[in-house]
Amino acid sequence: NTVYKDVCFFNIMMDSSQLIPRGFHFANENTHDGVTNGKFDFKDRRDVAPVSYYFIDFGLSSRSPSFEKRGNFTGRVGQDRTVPKISDTIAWDPFKVDIYQLGSVFALIESDYIGLDFLHPLVESMRQTDPSQRPDASGAL
């Protein structure tokens, strides 16, 4: 019963603590301390699976007390400006917006990596212009 309303590539973070046990420097990602170049210790993600991912920035999110009391919203949402059917005056379903926005993230990943064509039908369904044609969260899983 929680809606996020700002699903985007930059609001999904990976916990890299198992992949890079010594950590990495925020300004020089190929070093542990930001200064020392050379050997950068890391583990393959297959060796530490599963890798955890987290949503950050819950500034636009909201929670309903129950499934039956979930409501619709008006106004703009988050960083993804491509979401269709968003209005300042006509109420929209925020859960379907979350599905669309996550579909946009998957579309970026699908286009950047080879071998993810199997995701295309899911991405297409999540990014339908008509919100009623998008799957709900359990349908997308």
PDB file of C-alpha atoms in Angstrom:
ATOM      1  CA  ASN A   1       0.000   0.000   0.000  1.00  0.00           C
ATOM      2  CA  THR A   2       2.998   2.282  -0.443  1.00  0.00           C
ATOM      3  CA  VAL A   3       3.481   4.293  -3.617  1.00  0.00           C
ATOM      4  CA  TYR A   4       6.846   5.712  -4.519  1.00  0.00           C
ATOM      5  CA  LYS A   5       6.023   8.126  -7.387  1.00  0.00           C
ATOM      6  CA  ASP A   6       9.704   8.697  -8.230  1.00  0.00           C
ATOM      7  CA  VAL A   7      11.093   5.416  -9.558  1.00  0.00           C
ATOM      8  CA  CYS A   8      14.098   6.283 -11.708  1.00  0.00           C
ATOM      9  CA  PHE A   9      17.577   4.986 -12.452  1.00  0.00           C
ATOM     10  CA  PHE A  10      19.172   7.380  -9.950  1.00  0.00           C
ATOM     11  CA  ASN A  11      16.868   6.395  -7.075  1.00  0.00           C
ATOM     12  CA  ILE A  12      17.845   2.718  -7.124  1.00  0.00           C
ATOM     13  CA  MET A  13      21.072   1.933  -5.282  1.00  0.00           C
ATOM     14  CA  MET A  14      23.080  -1.264  -5.052  1.00  0.00           C
ATOM     15  CA  ASP A  15      24.667  -2.403  -1.800  1.00  0.00           C
ATOM     16  CA  SER A  16      28.246  -2.975  -2.964  1.00  0.00           C
ATOM     17  CA  SER A  17      29.660  -3.901   0.451  1.00  0.00           C
ATOM     18  CA  GLN A  18      30.016  -7.598  -0.455  1.00  0.00           C
ATOM     19  CA  LEU A  19      31.341  -6.831  -3.945  1.00  0.00           C
ATOM     20  CA  ILE A  20      33.932  -4.283  -2.789  1.00  0.00           C
ATOM     21  CA  PRO A  21      34.674  -5.150   0.863  1.00  0.00           C
ATOM     22  CA  ARG A  22      37.177  -2.285   1.290  1.00  0.00           C
ATOM     23  CA  GLY A  23      34.756   0.182  -0.295  1.00  0.00           C
ATOM     24  CA  PHE A  24      35.443   2.720  -3.022  1.00  0.00           C
ATOM     25  CA  HIS A  25      36.034   6.454  -3.057  1.00  0.00           C
ATOM     26  CA  PHE A  26      33.071   8.590  -4.138  1.00  0.00           C
ATOM     27  CA  ALA A  27      35.171  10.816  -6.417  1.00  0.00           C
ATOM     28  CA  ASN A  28      37.541   8.176  -7.787  1.00  0.00           C
ATOM     29  CA  GLU A  29      35.544   4.967  -8.058  1.00  0.00           C
ATOM     30  CA  ASN A  30      38.520   2.857  -9.162  1.00  0.00           C
ATOM     31  CA  THR A  31      40.354   3.371  -5.878  1.00  0.00           C
ATOM     32  CA  HIS A  32      39.590   2.454  -2.299  1.00  0.00           C
ATOM     33  CA  ASP A  33      40.893   5.701  -0.808  1.00  0.00           C
ATOM     34  CA  GLY A  34      40.643   8.178  -3.702  1.00  0.00           C
ATOM     35  CA  VAL A  35      44.409   8.507  -3.986  1.00  0.00           C
ATOM     36  CA  THR A  36      46.134   5.155  -4.370  1.00  0.00           C
ATOM     37  CA  ASN A  37      45.901   3.787  -7.897  1.00  0.00           C
ATOM     38  CA  GLY A  38      46.764   0.214  -8.641  1.00  0.00           C
ATOM     39  CA  LYS A  39      45.193  -2.934  -7.278  1.00  0.00           C
ATOM     40  CA  PHE A  40      41.475  -2.500  -6.738  1.00  0.00           C
ATOM     41  CA  ASP A  41      40.063  -5.432  -4.786  1.00  0.00           C
ATOM     42  CA  PHE A  42      36.581  -6.592  -5.736  1.00  0.00           C
ATOM     43  CA  LYS A  43      34.593  -9.804  -6.010  1.00  0.00           C
ATOM     44  CA  ASP A  44      32.503 -11.042  -8.907  1.00  0.00           C
ATOM     45  CA  ARG A  45      28.773 -10.560  -8.327  1.00  0.00           C
ATOM     46  CA  ARG A  46      28.207 -14.280  -8.968  1.00  0.00           C
ATOM     47  CA  ASP A  47      30.389 -15.034  -5.932  1.00  0.00           C
ATOM     48  CA  VAL A  48      28.333 -12.885  -3.558  1.00  0.00           C
ATOM     49  CA  ALA A  49      24.831 -13.373  -4.978  1.00  0.00           C
ATOM     50  CA  PRO A  50      22.300 -12.156  -4.331  1.00  0.00           C
ATOM     51  CA  VAL A  51      23.253  -8.503  -4.568  1.00  0.00           C
ATOM     52  CA  SER A  52      20.745  -6.229  -2.815  1.00  0.00           C
ATOM     53  CA  TYR A  53      19.197  -3.164  -4.418  1.00  0.00           C
ATOM     54  CA  TYR A  54      17.332  -0.412  -2.571  1.00  0.00           C
ATOM     55  CA  PHE A  55      15.070   2.498  -3.382  1.00  0.00           C
ATOM     56  CA  ILE A  56      16.228   5.835  -1.971  1.00  0.00           C
ATOM     57  CA  ASP A  57      14.615   9.293  -1.755  1.00  0.00           C
ATOM     58  CA  PHE A  58      11.124   8.686  -0.414  1.00  0.00           C
ATOM     59  CA  GLY A  59      10.209  12.389  -0.545  1.00  0.00           C
ATOM     60  CA  LEU A  60       7.256  11.864  -2.899  1.00  0.00           C
ATOM     61  CA  SER A  61       6.095   8.519  -1.544  1.00  0.00           C
ATOM     62  CA  SER A  62       2.902   7.970   0.408  1.00  0.00           C
ATOM     63  CA  ARG A  63       1.230   5.107   2.202  1.00  0.00           C
ATOM     64  CA  SER A  64      -2.397   4.033   2.411  1.00  0.00           C
ATOM     65  CA  PRO A  65      -3.780   2.343   5.520  1.00  0.00           C
ATOM     66  CA  SER A  66      -5.184  -0.562   3.474  1.00  0.00           C
ATOM     67  CA  PHE A  67      -5.691  -1.840  -0.052  1.00  0.00           C
ATOM     68  CA  GLU A  68      -9.324  -0.738   0.050  1.00  0.00           C
ATOM     69  CA  LYS A  69      -8.402   2.815   1.069  1.00  0.00           C
ATOM     70  CA  ARG A  70      -5.789   3.385  -1.619  1.00  0.00           C
ATOM     71  CA  GLY A  71      -6.511   6.599  -3.435  1.00  0.00           C
ATOM     72  CA  ASN A  72      -5.654   8.364  -6.652  1.00  0.00           C
ATOM     73  CA  PHE A  73      -3.563  11.521  -6.972  1.00  0.00           C
ATOM     74  CA  THR A  74      -3.255  14.637  -9.106  1.00  0.00           C
ATOM     75  CA  GLY A  75      -0.162  16.635 -10.033  1.00  0.00           C
ATOM     76  CA  ARG A  76       3.303  15.829 -11.342  1.00  0.00           C
ATOM     77  CA  VAL A  77       5.556  13.036 -10.149  1.00  0.00           C
ATOM     78  CA  GLY A  78       9.277  12.414  -9.869  1.00  0.00           C
ATOM     79  CA  GLN A  79      12.054  12.627 -12.407  1.00  0.00           C
ATOM     80  CA  ASP A  80      10.535  10.520 -15.204  1.00  0.00           C
ATOM     81  CA  ARG A  81       8.685  13.107 -17.292  1.00  0.00           C
ATOM     82  CA  THR A  82       7.614  10.553 -19.896  1.00  0.00           C
ATOM     83  CA  VAL A  83       4.785   9.091 -17.792  1.00  0.00           C
ATOM     84  CA  PRO A  84       1.561   9.446 -19.833  1.00  0.00           C
ATOM     85  CA  LYS A  85      -1.859  10.369 -18.411  1.00  0.00           C
ATOM     86  CA  ILE A  86      -0.515  12.535 -15.561  1.00  0.00           C
ATOM     87  CA  SER A  87      -2.704  15.536 -14.816  1.00  0.00           C
ATOM     88  CA  ASP A  88      -2.972  18.391 -12.350  1.00  0.00           C
ATOM     89  CA  THR A  89      -6.774  18.138 -12.463  1.00  0.00           C
ATOM     90  CA  ILE A  90      -7.692  14.533 -13.308  1.00  0.00           C
ATOM     91  CA  ALA A  91      -6.831  11.904 -10.688  1.00  0.00           C
ATOM     92  CA  TRP A  92      -4.461   9.077 -11.679  1.00  0.00           C
ATOM     93  CA  ASP A  93      -3.454   5.757 -10.116  1.00  0.00           C
ATOM     94  CA  PRO A  94      -0.014   6.141  -8.485  1.00  0.00           C
ATOM     95  CA  PHE A  95       0.567   2.378  -8.453  1.00  0.00           C
ATOM     96  CA  LYS A  96       0.310   2.284 -12.246  1.00  0.00           C
ATOM     97  CA  VAL A  97       2.738   5.235 -12.381  1.00  0.00           C
ATOM     98  CA  ASP A  98       5.263   3.269 -10.305  1.00  0.00           C
ATOM     99  CA  ILE A  99       4.909   0.357 -12.754  1.00  0.00           C
ATOM    100  CA  TYR A 100       5.478   2.665 -15.742  1.00  0.00           C
ATOM    101  CA  GLN A 101       8.519   4.309 -14.134  1.00  0.00           C
ATOM    102  CA  LEU A 102      10.113   0.970 -13.211  1.00  0.00           C
ATOM    103  CA  GLY A 103       9.460  -0.170 -16.781  1.00  0.00           C
ATOM    104  CA  SER A 104      11.425   2.873 -17.954  1.00  0.00           C
ATOM    105  CA  VAL A 105      14.358   1.851 -15.737  1.00  0.00           C
ATOM    106  CA  PHE A 106      14.212  -1.676 -17.161  1.00  0.00           C
ATOM    107  CA  ALA A 107      14.116  -0.199 -20.693  1.00  0.00           C
ATOM    108  CA  LEU A 108      17.360   1.692 -20.006  1.00  0.00           C
ATOM    109  CA  ILE A 109      19.039  -1.441 -18.705  1.00  0.00           C
ATOM    110  CA  GLU A 110      17.710  -3.525 -21.601  1.00  0.00           C
ATOM    111  CA  SER A 111      19.122  -1.062 -24.142  1.00  0.00           C
ATOM    112  CA  ASP A 112      22.544  -0.880 -22.453  1.00  0.00           C
ATOM    113  CA  TYR A 113      23.268  -4.609 -22.196  1.00  0.00           C
ATOM    114  CA  ILE A 114      23.351  -7.448 -24.705  1.00  0.00           C
ATOM    115  CA  GLY A 115      21.226 -10.512 -24.044  1.00  0.00           C
ATOM    116  CA  LEU A 116      18.325  -8.919 -22.202  1.00  0.00           C
ATOM    117  CA  ASP A 117      15.846  -9.201 -25.069  1.00  0.00           C
ATOM    118  CA  PHE A 118      13.754 -11.548 -22.921  1.00  0.00           C
ATOM    119  CA  LEU A 119      12.809  -8.466 -20.838  1.00  0.00           C
ATOM    120  CA  HIS A 120      11.264  -6.668 -23.809  1.00  0.00           C
ATOM    121  CA  PRO A 121       7.685  -8.010 -23.449  1.00  0.00           C
ATOM    122  CA  LEU A 122       7.709  -7.097 -19.747  1.00  0.00           C
ATOM    123  CA  VAL A 123       9.105  -3.616 -20.453  1.00  0.00           C
ATOM    124  CA  GLU A 124       6.492  -3.034 -23.162  1.00  0.00           C
ATOM    125  CA  SER A 125       3.639  -4.103 -20.879  1.00  0.00           C
ATOM    126  CA  MET A 126       4.884  -1.904 -18.024  1.00  0.00           C
ATOM    127  CA  ARG A 127       5.177   1.130 -20.321  1.00  0.00           C
ATOM    128  CA  GLN A 128       1.720   0.996 -21.892  1.00  0.00           C
ATOM    129  CA  THR A 129       0.257   4.459 -22.528  1.00  0.00           C
ATOM    130  CA  ASP A 130      -3.073   3.374 -21.051  1.00  0.00           C
ATOM    131  CA  PRO A 131      -2.521   2.744 -17.316  1.00  0.00           C
ATOM    132  CA  SER A 132      -5.282   0.114 -17.244  1.00  0.00           C
ATOM    133  CA  GLN A 133      -3.211  -1.973 -19.689  1.00  0.00           C
ATOM    134  CA  ARG A 134      -0.168  -2.069 -17.374  1.00  0.00           C
ATOM    135  CA  PRO A 135       0.275  -5.024 -15.024  1.00  0.00           C
ATOM    136  CA  ASP A 136      -0.010  -4.562 -11.291  1.00  0.00           C
ATOM    137  CA  ALA A 137       3.059  -5.258  -9.137  1.00  0.00           C
ATOM    138  CA  SER A 138       2.356  -8.977  -8.747  1.00  0.00           C
ATOM    139  CA  GLY A 139       1.672  -9.292 -12.484  1.00  0.00           C
ATOM    140  CA  ALA A 140       5.007  -7.655 -13.302  1.00  0.00           C
ATOM    141  CA  LEU A 141       6.858 -10.161 -11.117  1.00  0.00           C
TER     142      LEU A 141
END
